[in-house]
Coordinates of C-alpha atoms in Angstrom, one line a residue:
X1 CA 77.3 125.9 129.4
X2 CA 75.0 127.3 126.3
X3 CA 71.7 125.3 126.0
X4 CA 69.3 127.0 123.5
X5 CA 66.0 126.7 123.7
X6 CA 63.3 126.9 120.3
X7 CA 59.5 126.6 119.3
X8 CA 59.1 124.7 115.9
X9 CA 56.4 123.8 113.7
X10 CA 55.7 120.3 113.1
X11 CA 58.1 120.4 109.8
X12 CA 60.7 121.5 112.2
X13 CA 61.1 124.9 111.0
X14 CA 61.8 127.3 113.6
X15 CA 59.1 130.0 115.3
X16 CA 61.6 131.0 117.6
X17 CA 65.1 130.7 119.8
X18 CA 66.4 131.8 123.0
X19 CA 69.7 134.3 122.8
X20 CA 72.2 131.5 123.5
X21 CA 71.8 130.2 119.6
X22 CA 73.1 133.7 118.9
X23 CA 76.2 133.3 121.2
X24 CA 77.0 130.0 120.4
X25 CA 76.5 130.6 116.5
X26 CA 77.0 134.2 115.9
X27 CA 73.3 133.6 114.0
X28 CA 70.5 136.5 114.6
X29 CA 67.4 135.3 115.8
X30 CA 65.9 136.5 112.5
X31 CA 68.1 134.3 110.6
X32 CA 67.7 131.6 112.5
X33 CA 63.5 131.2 112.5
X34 CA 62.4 129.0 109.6
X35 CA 65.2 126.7 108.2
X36 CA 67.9 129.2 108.6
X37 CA 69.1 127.7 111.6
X38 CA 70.2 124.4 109.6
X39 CA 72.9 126.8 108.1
X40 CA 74.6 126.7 111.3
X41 CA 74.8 123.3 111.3
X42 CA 77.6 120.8 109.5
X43 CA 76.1 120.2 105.9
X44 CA 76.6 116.3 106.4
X45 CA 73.9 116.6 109.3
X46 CA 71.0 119.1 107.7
X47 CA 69.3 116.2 105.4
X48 CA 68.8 113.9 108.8
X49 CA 67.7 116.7 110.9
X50 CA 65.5 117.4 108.4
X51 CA 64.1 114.1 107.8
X52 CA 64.2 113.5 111.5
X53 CA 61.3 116.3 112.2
X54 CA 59.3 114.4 109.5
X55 CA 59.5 111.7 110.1
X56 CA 58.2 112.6 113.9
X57 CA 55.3 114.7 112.5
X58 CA 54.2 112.4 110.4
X59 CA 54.2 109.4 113.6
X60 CA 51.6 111.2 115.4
X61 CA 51.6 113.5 118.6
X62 CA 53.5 112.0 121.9
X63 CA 56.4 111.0 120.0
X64 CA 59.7 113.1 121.5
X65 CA 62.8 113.5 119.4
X66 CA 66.8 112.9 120.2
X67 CA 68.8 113.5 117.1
X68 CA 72.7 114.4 117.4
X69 CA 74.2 117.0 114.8
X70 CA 77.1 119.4 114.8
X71 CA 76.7 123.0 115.1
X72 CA 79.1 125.7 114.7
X73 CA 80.7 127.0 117.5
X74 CA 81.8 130.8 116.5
X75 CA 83.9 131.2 119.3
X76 CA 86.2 128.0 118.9
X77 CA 86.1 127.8 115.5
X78 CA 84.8 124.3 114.9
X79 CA 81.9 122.2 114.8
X80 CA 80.4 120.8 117.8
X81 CA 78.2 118.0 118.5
X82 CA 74.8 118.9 120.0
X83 CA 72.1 116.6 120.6
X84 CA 68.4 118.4 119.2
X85 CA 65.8 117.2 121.8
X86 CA 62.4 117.9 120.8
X87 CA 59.0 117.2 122.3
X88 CA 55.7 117.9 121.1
X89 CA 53.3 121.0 121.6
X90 CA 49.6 120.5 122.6
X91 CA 49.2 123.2 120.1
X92 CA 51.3 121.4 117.1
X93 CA 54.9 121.7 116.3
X94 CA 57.5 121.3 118.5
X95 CA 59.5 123.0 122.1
X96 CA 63.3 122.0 121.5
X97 CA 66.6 122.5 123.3
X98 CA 70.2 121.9 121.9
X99 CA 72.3 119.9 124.8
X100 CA 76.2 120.3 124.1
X101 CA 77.0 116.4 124.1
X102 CA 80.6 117.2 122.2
X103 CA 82.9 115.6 125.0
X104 CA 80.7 112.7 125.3
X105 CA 80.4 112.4 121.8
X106 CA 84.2 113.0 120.7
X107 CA 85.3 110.4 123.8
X108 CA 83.2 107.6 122.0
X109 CA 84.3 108.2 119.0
X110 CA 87.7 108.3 119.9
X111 CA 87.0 104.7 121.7
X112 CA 85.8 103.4 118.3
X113 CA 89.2 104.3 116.7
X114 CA 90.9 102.7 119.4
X115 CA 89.4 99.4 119.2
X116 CA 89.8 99.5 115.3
X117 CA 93.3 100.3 116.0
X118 CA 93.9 97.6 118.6
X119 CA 91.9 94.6 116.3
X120 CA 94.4 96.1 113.4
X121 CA 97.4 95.8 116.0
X122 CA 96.1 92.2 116.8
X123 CA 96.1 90.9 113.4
X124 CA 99.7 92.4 112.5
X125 CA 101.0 90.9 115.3
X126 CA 99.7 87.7 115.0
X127 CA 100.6 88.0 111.5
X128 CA 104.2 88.6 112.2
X129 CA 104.6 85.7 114.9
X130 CA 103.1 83.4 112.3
X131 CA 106.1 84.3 110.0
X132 CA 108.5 84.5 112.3
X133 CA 108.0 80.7 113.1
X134 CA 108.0 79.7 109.6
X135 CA 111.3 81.3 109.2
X136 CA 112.8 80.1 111.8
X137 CA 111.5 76.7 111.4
X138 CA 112.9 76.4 107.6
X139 CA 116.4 77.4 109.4
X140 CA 116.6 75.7 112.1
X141 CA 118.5 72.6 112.4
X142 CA 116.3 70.3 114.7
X143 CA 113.3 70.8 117.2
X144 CA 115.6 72.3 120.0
X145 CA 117.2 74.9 118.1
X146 CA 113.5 75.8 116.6
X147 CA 112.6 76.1 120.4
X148 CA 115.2 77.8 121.0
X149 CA 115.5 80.7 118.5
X150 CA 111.4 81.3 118.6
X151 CA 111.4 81.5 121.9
X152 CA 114.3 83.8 121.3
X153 CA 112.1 86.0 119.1
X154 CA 108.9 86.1 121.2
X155 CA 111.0 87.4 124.2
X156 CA 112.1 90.3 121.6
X157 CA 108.8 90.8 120.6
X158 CA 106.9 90.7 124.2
X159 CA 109.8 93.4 125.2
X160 CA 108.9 95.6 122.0
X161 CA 105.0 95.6 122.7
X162 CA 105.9 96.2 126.4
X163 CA 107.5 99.8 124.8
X164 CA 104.6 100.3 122.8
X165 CA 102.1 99.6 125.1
X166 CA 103.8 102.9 127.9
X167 CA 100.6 105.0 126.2
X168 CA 100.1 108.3 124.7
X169 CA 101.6 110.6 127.3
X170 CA 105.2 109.6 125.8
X171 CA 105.2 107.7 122.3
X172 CA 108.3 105.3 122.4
X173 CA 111.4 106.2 120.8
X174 CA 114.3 104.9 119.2
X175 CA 116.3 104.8 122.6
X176 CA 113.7 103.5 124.6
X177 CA 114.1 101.0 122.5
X178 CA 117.6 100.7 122.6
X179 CA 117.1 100.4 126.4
X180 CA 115.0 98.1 126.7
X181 CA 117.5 95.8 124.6
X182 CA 120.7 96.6 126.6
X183 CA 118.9 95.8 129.6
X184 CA 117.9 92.0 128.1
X185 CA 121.3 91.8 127.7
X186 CA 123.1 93.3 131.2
X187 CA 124.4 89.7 132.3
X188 CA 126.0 88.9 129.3
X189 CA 127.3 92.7 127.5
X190 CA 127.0 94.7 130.2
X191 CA 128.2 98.2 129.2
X192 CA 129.3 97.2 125.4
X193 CA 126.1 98.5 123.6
X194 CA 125.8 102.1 123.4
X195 CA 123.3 104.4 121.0
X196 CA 122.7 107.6 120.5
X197 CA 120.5 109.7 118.7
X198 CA 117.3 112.2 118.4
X199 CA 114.1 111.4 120.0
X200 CA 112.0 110.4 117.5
X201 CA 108.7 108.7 117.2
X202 CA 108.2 106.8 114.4
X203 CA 104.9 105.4 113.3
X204 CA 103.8 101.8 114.9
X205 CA 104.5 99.9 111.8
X206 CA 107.9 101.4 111.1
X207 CA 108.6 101.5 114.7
X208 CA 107.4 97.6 114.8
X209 CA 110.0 96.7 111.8
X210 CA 113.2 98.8 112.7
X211 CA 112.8 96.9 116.4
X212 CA 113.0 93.3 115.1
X213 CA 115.9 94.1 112.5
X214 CA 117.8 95.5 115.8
X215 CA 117.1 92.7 117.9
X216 CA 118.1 90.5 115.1
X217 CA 121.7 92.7 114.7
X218 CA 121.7 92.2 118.3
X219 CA 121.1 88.5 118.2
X220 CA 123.8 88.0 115.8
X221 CA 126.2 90.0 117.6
X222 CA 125.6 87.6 120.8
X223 CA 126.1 84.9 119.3
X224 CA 128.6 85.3 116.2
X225 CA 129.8 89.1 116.4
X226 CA 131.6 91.8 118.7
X227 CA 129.1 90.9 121.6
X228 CA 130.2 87.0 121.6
X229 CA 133.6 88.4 121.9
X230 CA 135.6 89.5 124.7
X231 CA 136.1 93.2 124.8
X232 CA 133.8 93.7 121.4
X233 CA 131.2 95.9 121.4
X234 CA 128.7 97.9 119.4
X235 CA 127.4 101.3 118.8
X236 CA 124.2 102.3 117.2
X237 CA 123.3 105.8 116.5
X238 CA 120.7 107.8 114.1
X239 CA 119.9 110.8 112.2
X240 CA 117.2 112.4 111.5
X241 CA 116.5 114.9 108.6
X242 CA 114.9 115.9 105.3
X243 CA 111.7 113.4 105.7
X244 CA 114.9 110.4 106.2
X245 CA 115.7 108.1 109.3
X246 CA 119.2 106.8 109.0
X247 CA 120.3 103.7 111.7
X248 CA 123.7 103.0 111.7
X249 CA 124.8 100.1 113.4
X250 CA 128.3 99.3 113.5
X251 CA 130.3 96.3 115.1
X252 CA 133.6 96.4 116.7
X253 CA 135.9 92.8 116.9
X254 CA 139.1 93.4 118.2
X255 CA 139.8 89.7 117.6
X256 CA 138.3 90.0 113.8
X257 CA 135.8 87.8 112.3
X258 CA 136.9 83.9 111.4
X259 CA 134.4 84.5 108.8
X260 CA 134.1 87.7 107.5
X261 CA 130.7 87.2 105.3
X262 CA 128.6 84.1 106.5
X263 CA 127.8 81.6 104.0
X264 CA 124.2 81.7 105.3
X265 CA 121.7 83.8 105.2
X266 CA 120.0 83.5 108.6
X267 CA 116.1 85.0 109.1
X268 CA 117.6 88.3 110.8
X269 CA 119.5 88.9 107.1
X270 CA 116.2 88.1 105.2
X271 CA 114.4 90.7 107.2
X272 CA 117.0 93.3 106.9
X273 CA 117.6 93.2 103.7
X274 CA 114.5 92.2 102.1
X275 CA 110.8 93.3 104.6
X276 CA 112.4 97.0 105.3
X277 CA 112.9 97.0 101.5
X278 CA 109.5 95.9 100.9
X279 CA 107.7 97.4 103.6
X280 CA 109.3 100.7 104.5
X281 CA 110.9 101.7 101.0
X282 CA 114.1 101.3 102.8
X283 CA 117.8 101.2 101.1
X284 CA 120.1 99.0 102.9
X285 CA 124.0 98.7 103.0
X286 CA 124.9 95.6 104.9
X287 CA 128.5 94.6 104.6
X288 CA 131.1 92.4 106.8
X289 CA 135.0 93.5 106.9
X290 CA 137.7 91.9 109.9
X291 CA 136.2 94.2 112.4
X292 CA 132.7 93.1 112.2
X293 CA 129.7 94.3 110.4
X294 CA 128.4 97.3 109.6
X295 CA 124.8 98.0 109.0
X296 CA 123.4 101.5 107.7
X297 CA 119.3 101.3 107.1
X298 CA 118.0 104.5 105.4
X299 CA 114.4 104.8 106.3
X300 CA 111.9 107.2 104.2
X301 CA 109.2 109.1 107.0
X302 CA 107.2 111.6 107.4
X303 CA 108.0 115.6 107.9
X304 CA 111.3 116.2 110.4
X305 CA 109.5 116.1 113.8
X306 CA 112.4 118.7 115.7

């Protein structure tokens, strides 16, 4: 590991540096004495190394330095973080070294984003319990069926986070998704859901959305569709192409439907057809016919990820 070593003068301009500036920089000792050695350092950080030296010089003799800047690393290619330690000379100025603190630094940093991340992931999902109760509550006919169908919802949505929550190593997909759904259902359907599709990993939000609008088709299927029927079933399957998800679910009733388009439009509708509108930019076709319903969600995402 590369620790370069300096003399300074009290301003913090550099007498002189060991070789290992040169191999981590690329800089010639020449052009590093004076202030030439801030041009190897990332321009955000020259101003507070700068006013870090005077700031020491000008707090009297004894005082030691620790001030963290990046410094360009010739052979990677990129900036890395170093910490400047500096102590004082009897003589005046300054004997310095340059500790490499980049894994230290990049592993806290990255911390940070994960607890901003995680208070963000709170608030949605509080957010989205708080709406799913009020739905269901101006649905619901009596306390029961309240109890029932939110309790319902929070199983659906404990099983989603349980997905989300398998790390970075493997980002959940669309059919570990769709597995952890057929398995909630194994006593009841067992065998009659089946998917199919590309892995894909979609971002959290659009990944959070598309789950609750399939556990909702699922729901409905259980209790009104192919699922609630002897011998129905369902198949989902997606594409993936030209920055566009496309979910196709699609219901099969070989008794038909008694009532081929509900009179009522349930909270599993409203999100459908009206939060992946609103949140994701989606386009939704959502039609009934004898056989069942048919679903098709066109999703706009990022760049094709094969």
């Amino acid at each position: 590991m590369i620790f370069p070593r300096w003399r300074a003068q009290a301003s913090g301009a550099w007498e002189d540096v060991n070789q290992e500036w040169a191999e981590l920089t690329g800089q010639c000792l020449d052009e590093a004495r004076q202030w030439g050695w801030l041009d190897c350092l990332h321009a955000d950080d020259r101003e507070n190394l700068r006013t870090a030296f005077a700031k020491g010089a000008g707090e009297g003799a004894g005082r030691s330095l620790k001030i963290l800047g990046r410094v360009l690393d010739r052979v990677e290619g990129r900036y890395r973080w170093m910490e400047f330690r500096a102590v004082p000379r009897q003589t005046g100025g300054w004997f310095g070294a340059a500790l490499d603190v980049d894994q230290f630094v990049t592993a806290l940093n990255h911390l940070e984003v994960q607890r901003n991340e995680q208070r963000h992931q709170a608030r949605n999902l509080l957010a989205t319990i708080r709406a799913i109760f009020r739905r269901v509550l101006a649905t619901s006919d009596g306390l029961d069926a309240v109890q029932s169908r939110f309790e319902d919802r929070l199983d659906a949505i404990a099983r989603l986070q349980l997905v989300l929550s398998g790390g970075e190593a493997a980002s959940p997909t669309l059919a570990d998704l769709m597995a952890a759904e057929g398995a909630a259902i194994e006593g009841v359907a067992a065998g009659r859901l089946s998917y199919d599709g590309p892995a894909i990993s979609l971002p959290r939000r659009t990944y959070e959305i598309v789950a609750m609008a399939l556990h909702e088709l699922l729901t409905n299927a259980l209790k009104h569709g192919a699922l609630g029927q002897p011998g129905g079933s369902v198949r989902v399957f997606w594409v993936h192409a030209k920055r566009t998800l496309v979910v196709n679910w699609r219901e099969y009733c070989p008794q038909g439907l008694a009532e081929p388009a509900p009179s009522r439009r349930g909270y599993g509708r409203e999100l459908i057809e009206r939060a992946l509108p609103y949140d994701l930019g989606a386009d939704i076709f959502y039609e009934f016919d004898k056989s069942g319903l048919s679903c098709r969600m066109t999703i706009p995402i990022g760049a094709d990820d094969d």
